[in-house]
Amino acid sequence: SIRLAKKLPSLGVDVLDISSGGNLKAQKIKVHQTLQTDLAGKIREALRADGKELLIGTVGYITDGPFARSLVEEDEDPKADLVLAARQFLREPDFVLSAADQLDVDVKWPIQYHRATPKNRKQHSK
């Protein structure tokens, strides 16, 4: 994966979505929250060490705003440049609103949601 990633910038690729797949039963992967994000971090680190510029996206067990933010803002060397959360949207269609609330970020709520705002959540009408 690292060798391939190093070739992509010269081919005009801007972003690489890092995932180990995990689609084969024969794979014996020890699943944990940072399995995918650690892989993304290793690829990003190898690219930077080689002076290659390629945006790295990460996936996997991204279930809340603070964890997502930590992946792109971790110290001086984050694991990824962007977070790609898909499964959490299937579990929680308003994940953007939840993450924004957790991170104390103002977002514009969809007009249809204004009357159904939970009492413990901020509603912004910007």
N, CA and C of each residue as an Amber inpcrd file, in Angstrom:
protein
   378
   0.8180000  -1.1980000   0.0000000   0.0000000   0.0000000   0.0000000
   0.8600000   1.2590000   0.0000000   1.9450000   1.2260000   0.7590000
   2.8180000   2.4080000   0.8210000   3.4940000   2.6380000  -0.5300000
   3.9610000   1.5730000  -1.1550000   4.6140000   1.7250000  -2.4720000
   3.6380000   2.2990000  -3.4910000   2.4160000   1.8060000  -3.4930000
   1.4030000   2.3150000  -4.4120000   1.0920000   3.7760000  -4.1030000
   0.9020000   4.0940000  -2.8320000   0.5730000   5.4650000  -2.4330000
   1.6380000   6.4520000  -2.8990000   2.8850000   6.0550000  -2.8570000
   3.9780000   6.9470000  -3.2650000   3.9520000   7.2450000  -4.7680000
   3.3360000   6.3810000  -5.5570000   3.2610000   6.5890000  -7.0030000
   2.0710000   7.4620000  -7.4110000   1.0720000   7.5470000  -6.5880000
  -0.1810000   8.2000000  -6.9490000  -0.0850000   9.7040000  -7.2120000
   0.6610000  10.4890000  -6.4220000   0.7150000  11.9280000  -6.7040000
   1.1930000  12.2420000  -8.1300000   2.1650000  11.5120000  -8.6210000
   2.6740000  11.7760000  -9.9720000   1.6710000  11.3720000 -11.0520000
   0.6520000  10.6110000 -10.6750000  -0.3910000  10.2040000 -11.6130000
  -1.6090000  11.1230000 -11.5460000  -1.5060000  12.1820000 -10.7270000
  -2.5960000  13.1450000 -10.6180000  -3.6320000  12.8350000  -9.5560000
  -3.3670000  11.8570000  -8.7080000  -4.3070000  11.5050000  -7.6410000
  -4.1200000  12.4970000  -6.4910000  -5.2320000  13.0120000  -5.9730000
  -5.1910000  14.0000000  -4.9020000  -5.4780000  13.4170000  -3.5250000
  -6.3580000  12.4000000  -3.4740000  -6.8210000  11.8600000  -2.1870000
  -6.8030000  10.3330000  -2.2440000  -6.3670000   9.7210000  -1.1490000
  -6.3880000   8.2670000  -1.0290000  -7.1970000   7.8900000   0.2060000
  -8.2300000   7.0910000   0.0010000  -9.0940000   6.5910000   1.0680000
  -8.4760000   5.2910000   1.5710000  -8.0060000   5.2740000   2.8130000
  -7.3080000   4.1160000   3.3630000  -8.2680000   3.2050000   4.1200000
  -8.3340000   1.9470000   3.6840000  -9.1190000   0.9250000   4.3650000
  -8.4650000  -0.4200000   4.1080000  -8.4180000  -1.2460000   5.1270000
  -7.8240000  -2.5740000   4.9490000  -8.7910000  -3.5330000   4.2990000
 -10.0050000  -3.1240000   4.1120000 -11.0060000  -3.9910000   3.4820000
 -11.7050000  -4.8540000   4.5090000 -11.0650000  -5.9570000   4.8700000
 -11.6770000  -6.8530000   5.8550000 -12.8820000  -7.5890000   5.3100000
 -12.8810000  -7.8580000   4.0010000 -14.0420000  -8.4800000   3.3670000
 -13.9440000  -9.9940000   3.2320000 -12.8150000 -10.5680000   3.5710000
 -12.6330000 -12.0140000   3.4410000 -12.6370000 -12.6850000   4.8040000
 -13.4150000 -13.7410000   4.9320000 -13.4660000 -14.4740000   6.2010000
 -12.1130000 -15.0760000   6.5650000 -11.2970000 -15.3710000   5.5500000
  -9.9870000 -15.9710000   5.7990000  -9.0250000 -15.0050000   6.4890000
  -9.2990000 -13.7240000   6.3810000  -8.4440000 -12.7430000   7.0520000
  -8.6570000 -12.8630000   8.5540000  -7.5870000 -12.8770000   9.2830000
  -7.6600000 -12.9640000  10.7440000  -7.2070000 -11.6180000  11.3000000
  -8.1020000 -10.6620000  11.2660000  -7.7880000  -9.3030000  11.6990000
  -8.3170000  -9.1010000  13.1100000  -7.4680000  -8.6230000  13.9820000
  -7.8860000  -8.2710000  15.3320000  -8.5330000  -6.8840000  15.2530000
  -9.8310000  -6.8450000  15.3290000 -10.5630000  -5.5940000  15.1650000
 -10.5030000  -4.7670000  16.4400000 -10.1660000  -3.4920000  16.2850000
 -10.1820000  -2.5270000  17.3870000 -10.4310000  -1.1380000  16.7890000
 -10.7390000  -0.1820000  17.6350000 -11.1850000   1.1280000  17.1490000
 -10.1960000   1.8060000  16.2160000  -8.9060000   1.6450000  16.4210000
  -7.9530000   2.3890000  15.5980000  -7.2740000   1.5340000  14.5190000
  -7.8420000   0.3740000  14.2130000  -7.2580000  -0.4970000  13.1920000
  -7.0530000   0.2540000  11.8720000  -8.1070000   0.8560000  11.3540000
  -8.0310000   1.5520000  10.0600000  -7.2520000   2.8640000  10.1760000
  -7.4840000   3.5850000  11.2410000  -6.8320000   4.8880000  11.3850000
  -5.3260000   4.7530000  11.6050000  -4.8990000   3.6830000  12.2750000
  -3.4580000   3.4400000  12.4340000  -2.8110000   3.1660000  11.0810000
  -3.5070000   2.3930000  10.2450000  -3.0050000   2.0970000   8.9030000
  -2.8730000   3.3910000   8.0930000  -3.8850000   4.2340000   8.1590000
  -3.8370000   5.5190000   7.4500000  -2.6640000   6.3580000   7.9390000
  -2.4590000   6.3640000   9.2480000  -1.3630000   7.1400000   9.8240000
  -0.0050000   6.6690000   9.3390000   0.1720000   5.3570000   9.2150000
   1.4560000   4.8130000   8.7470000   1.7120000   5.1910000   7.2880000
   0.6700000   5.1290000   6.4780000   0.8260000   5.4950000   5.0680000
   1.0980000   6.9850000   4.9350000   0.3700000   7.7960000   5.6900000
   0.5860000   9.2510000   5.6420000   2.0050000   9.6010000   6.0830000
   2.4540000   8.9680000   7.1440000   3.8040000   9.2180000   7.6650000
   4.8740000   8.8450000   6.6240000   4.7110000   7.7030000   5.9680000
   5.6800000   7.2710000   4.9450000   5.7000000   8.2420000   3.7650000
   4.5430000   8.7380000   3.3760000   4.4800000   9.7100000   2.2770000
   5.1990000  11.0010000   2.6490000   4.9150000  11.4980000   3.8480000
   5.5340000  12.7540000   4.2970000   7.0500000  12.5930000   4.4070000
   7.5050000  11.4510000   4.8880000   8.9450000  11.2000000   5.0270000
   9.6330000  11.1970000   3.6680000   8.8880000  10.8350000   2.6330000
   9.4210000  10.7980000   1.2670000   9.1910000  12.1200000   0.5260000
   8.5750000  13.0880000   1.2040000   8.3010000  14.3740000   0.5740000
   7.1510000  14.3340000  -0.4110000   6.2900000  13.3440000  -0.3220000
   5.1500000  13.1990000  -1.2290000   3.9250000  13.8680000  -0.6270000
   3.1970000  14.5920000  -1.4580000   1.9750000  15.2490000  -1.0290000
   0.7680000  14.4980000  -1.5820000   0.0050000  13.8920000  -0.7040000
  -1.2150000  13.1870000  -1.0570000  -2.1150000  13.2450000   0.1650000
  -3.3290000  13.7330000  -0.0080000  -4.2630000  13.7850000   1.1130000
  -4.6900000  12.3670000   1.4670000  -4.7050000  12.0730000   2.7580000
  -5.0640000  10.7420000   3.2440000  -6.3790000  10.8160000   4.0050000
  -7.3250000   9.9770000   3.5740000  -8.6000000   9.8480000   4.2590000
  -8.6100000   8.5860000   5.0840000  -9.2770000   8.6230000   6.2120000
  -9.3380000   7.4480000   7.0820000 -10.7820000   7.0820000   7.3870000
 -10.9890000   5.8170000   7.6880000 -12.3150000   5.2630000   7.9600000
 -12.2570000   4.3910000   9.2130000 -13.3960000   3.8790000   9.6160000
 -13.4350000   2.8470000  10.6360000 -13.6980000   3.2980000  12.0560000
 -14.8350000   2.8900000  12.5860000 -15.2120000   3.1530000  13.9790000
 -15.1800000   4.6420000  14.3390000 -15.5190000   5.4690000  13.3980000
 -15.5700000   6.9090000  13.6600000 -17.0070000   7.2060000  14.0790000
 -17.2170000   7.2130000  15.3880000 -18.5790000   7.2650000  15.9210000
 -18.9080000   8.5420000  16.6880000 -17.9370000   9.4330000  16.8250000
 -18.2310000  10.6850000  17.5250000 -17.2990000  11.7950000  17.0450000
 -17.7110000  13.0110000  17.3220000 -16.9640000  14.1790000  16.8940000
 -15.5610000  14.2820000  17.4720000 -15.3950000  14.1050000  18.7750000
 -14.0470000  14.2270000  19.3410000 -13.0410000  13.2450000  18.7350000
 -13.4610000  12.0110000  18.4810000 -12.5350000  11.0490000  17.8730000
 -12.1910000  11.4740000  16.4420000 -13.1910000  11.8940000  15.6910000
 -12.9490000  12.3500000  14.3110000 -11.9650000  13.5160000  14.3010000
 -12.1810000  14.4810000  15.1840000 -11.2810000  15.6380000  15.2340000
  -9.8660000  15.2180000  15.6210000  -9.7370000  14.2930000  16.5460000
  -8.3990000  13.8690000  16.9700000  -7.6030000  13.2700000  15.8120000
  -8.2760000  12.6730000  14.8630000  -7.5930000  12.0370000  13.7400000
  -6.9340000  13.0440000  12.8000000  -7.5140000  14.2210000  12.7000000
  -6.9700000  15.2320000  11.7800000  -6.2260000  16.3540000  12.4950000
  -6.3380000  16.4050000  13.8180000  -5.6680000  17.4750000  14.5680000
  -4.7120000  16.9360000  15.6230000  -4.3680000  15.6660000  15.5430000
  -3.5330000  15.0240000  16.5560000  -2.1060000  15.5680000  16.5200000
  -1.7390000  16.2750000  17.5380000  -0.3820000  16.8120000  17.6700000
   0.0770000  17.4970000  16.3800000   1.3530000  17.3330000  16.0670000
   1.9000000  17.9290000  14.8490000   1.7900000  16.9840000  13.6650000
   1.5070000  15.7270000  13.9160000   1.4700000  14.7420000  12.8470000
   0.1870000  13.9090000  12.9280000  -0.9220000  14.4460000  12.4130000
  -2.1830000  13.7050000  12.4870000  -2.1600000  12.4380000  11.6370000
  -3.0830000  11.5310000  11.9040000  -3.1450000  10.2740000  11.1640000
  -3.7510000  10.4440000   9.7810000  -4.5240000  11.5040000   9.6000000
  -5.2080000  11.6860000   8.3140000  -5.4330000  13.1700000   8.0510000
  -5.7890000  13.4410000   6.8060000  -6.1240000  14.8060000   6.4100000
  -7.6330000  15.0100000   6.3840000  -8.3700000  13.9250000   6.2200000
  -9.8200000  14.0060000   6.2600000 -10.4010000  12.7140000   6.8060000
 -11.5930000  12.8230000   7.3640000 -12.2890000  11.6930000   7.9660000
 -13.4510000  11.3220000   7.0590000 -13.5660000  10.0430000   6.7710000
 -14.6290000   9.5370000   5.9090000 -15.5120000   8.6150000   6.7520000
 -16.6070000   9.1540000   7.2320000 -17.5010000   8.3880000   8.1040000
 -18.7440000   7.9990000   7.3200000 -18.9840000   6.7240000   7.1830000
 -20.1580000   6.2750000   6.4350000 -21.1110000   5.4710000   7.3160000
 -20.5940000   4.4190000   7.9260000 -21.4470000   3.5230000   8.7080000
 -22.1760000   4.2690000   9.8350000 -21.5040000   5.2610000  10.4220000
 -22.1500000   5.9880000  11.5150000 -23.3920000   6.7390000  11.0280000
 -23.3960000   7.1670000   9.7580000 -24.5800000   7.8380000   9.2200000
 -25.7430000   6.8590000   9.0590000 -25.4510000   5.5700000   8.8510000
 -26.5160000   4.5740000   8.8020000 -27.1150000   4.3750000  10.1910000
 -26.2580000   4.4180000  11.2000000 -26.7180000   4.2660000  12.5860000
 -27.3900000   5.5380000  13.1010000 -26.8950000   6.6730000  12.6600000
 -27.3020000   7.9680000  13.2170000 -27.3570000   8.9950000  12.0870000
 -28.4980000   9.0900000  11.3910000 -28.5840000   9.9860000  10.2350000
 -28.2460000  11.4490000  10.5360000 -28.3930000  11.8680000  11.7800000
 -28.0390000  13.2590000  12.1140000 -26.6550000  13.3380000  12.7670000
 -25.7570000  12.4660000  12.3510000 -24.4050000  12.4110000  12.9190000
 -23.7010000  13.7620000  12.8450000 -23.8730000  14.5010000  11.7770000
 -23.2290000  15.8120000  11.6660000 -23.6940000  16.7170000  12.8050000
 -24.9800000  16.6970000  13.0860000 -25.5020000  17.5380000  14.1620000
 -24.9820000  17.0840000  15.5210000 -24.9020000  15.7820000  15.7450000
 -24.3740000  15.2560000  17.0090000 -22.9070000  15.6320000  17.1850000
 -22.1180000  15.4220000  16.1290000 -20.6920000  15.7400000  16.2040000
 -20.4820000  17.2310000  16.4390000 -21.2480000  18.0520000  15.7600000
 -21.1360000  19.5060000  15.9480000 -21.4630000  19.8780000  17.3880000
 -22.4930000  19.2680000  17.9420000 -22.8660000  19.5360000  19.3300000
 -21.7520000  19.1110000  20.2850000 -21.1640000  17.9340000  20.0520000
 -20.0800000  17.4340000  20.9010000 -18.8560000  18.3390000  20.8400000
 -18.6330000  18.9400000  19.6800000 -17.4460000  19.7820000  19.4860000
 -17.7380000  21.2650000  19.7070000 -18.9720000  21.5610000  20.0920000
 -19.4050000  22.9420000  20.3180000 -19.1780000  23.8120000  19.0720000
 -19.5910000  23.2620000  17.9320000 -19.4880000  23.9540000  16.6520000
 -20.8870000  24.3450000  16.2050000 -21.0300000  25.5850000  15.7890000
 -22.3240000  26.0540000  15.2910000 -22.5460000  25.5430000  13.8700000
 -23.6890000  24.9180000  13.6580000 -24.0780000  24.4830000  12.3170000
 -25.5210000  24.8920000  12.0820000 -25.8640000  25.0580000  10.8420000
 -27.2450000  25.4020000  10.4980000 -28.0540000  24.1130000  10.4200000
 -29.0930000  24.0300000  11.2130000 -29.9590000  22.8670000  11.1980000
 -30.8770000  22.9150000   9.9860000 -31.2230000  21.7650000   9.4290000
 -32.2100000  21.7490000   8.3510000 -33.5260000  22.3390000   8.8690000
 -34.2000000  23.0990000   8.0500000 -35.4420000  23.7780000   8.4640000
 -36.4320000  22.7720000   9.0480000 -36.5090000  21.5930000   8.4690000
 -37.4650000  20.5890000   8.9300000 -37.2010000  20.1370000  10.3650000
 -35.9960000  20.3200000  10.8670000 -35.6340000  19.8420000  12.1980000
 -35.9760000  20.8210000  13.3210000 -36.2570000  22.0640000  13.0230000
 -36.3870000  23.0890000  14.0610000 -37.4290000  22.7770000  15.1270000
 -38.5380000  22.1980000  14.7700000 -39.5580000  21.9000000  15.7710000
 -39.2570000  20.6270000  16.5540000 -38.3010000  19.8420000  16.0900000
 -38.0110000  18.5610000  16.7450000 -36.6740000  18.5630000  17.4760000
 -36.1080000  19.7350000  17.7190000 -34.8130000  19.8190000  18.3820000
 -34.9010000  19.2430000  19.7880000 -34.0740000  18.2700000  20.1090000
 -34.0660000  17.7370000  21.4800000 -33.7280000  18.8540000  22.4700000
 -34.2860000  18.7840000  23.6310000 -34.0940000  19.8290000  24.6410000
 -32.6280000  20.0120000  25.0270000 -31.8340000  18.9420000  24.9690000
 -30.4350000  19.0240000  25.4010000 -29.4830000  19.4040000  24.2730000
 -30.0140000  19.7410000  23.1080000 -29.1730000  20.0920000  21.9810000
 -29.3920000  21.5320000  21.5690000 -28.3000000  22.1850000  21.2190000
 -28.3910000  23.5710000  20.7750000 -28.9670000  23.6220000  19.3700000
 -29.7680000  24.6180000  19.1310000 -30.3100000  24.8280000  17.7890000
 -29.8340000  26.1780000  17.3070000 -29.1930000  26.1950000  16.1800000
 -28.6690000  27.4390000  15.6270000 -29.4390000  27.7620000  14.3580000
 -29.7290000  29.0050000  14.1660000 -30.5340000  29.3820000  13.0080000
 -29.7760000  30.3130000  12.0740000 -28.4720000  30.1760000  12.0170000
 -27.6620000  31.0350000  11.1490000 -28.0590000  30.8650000   9.7080000
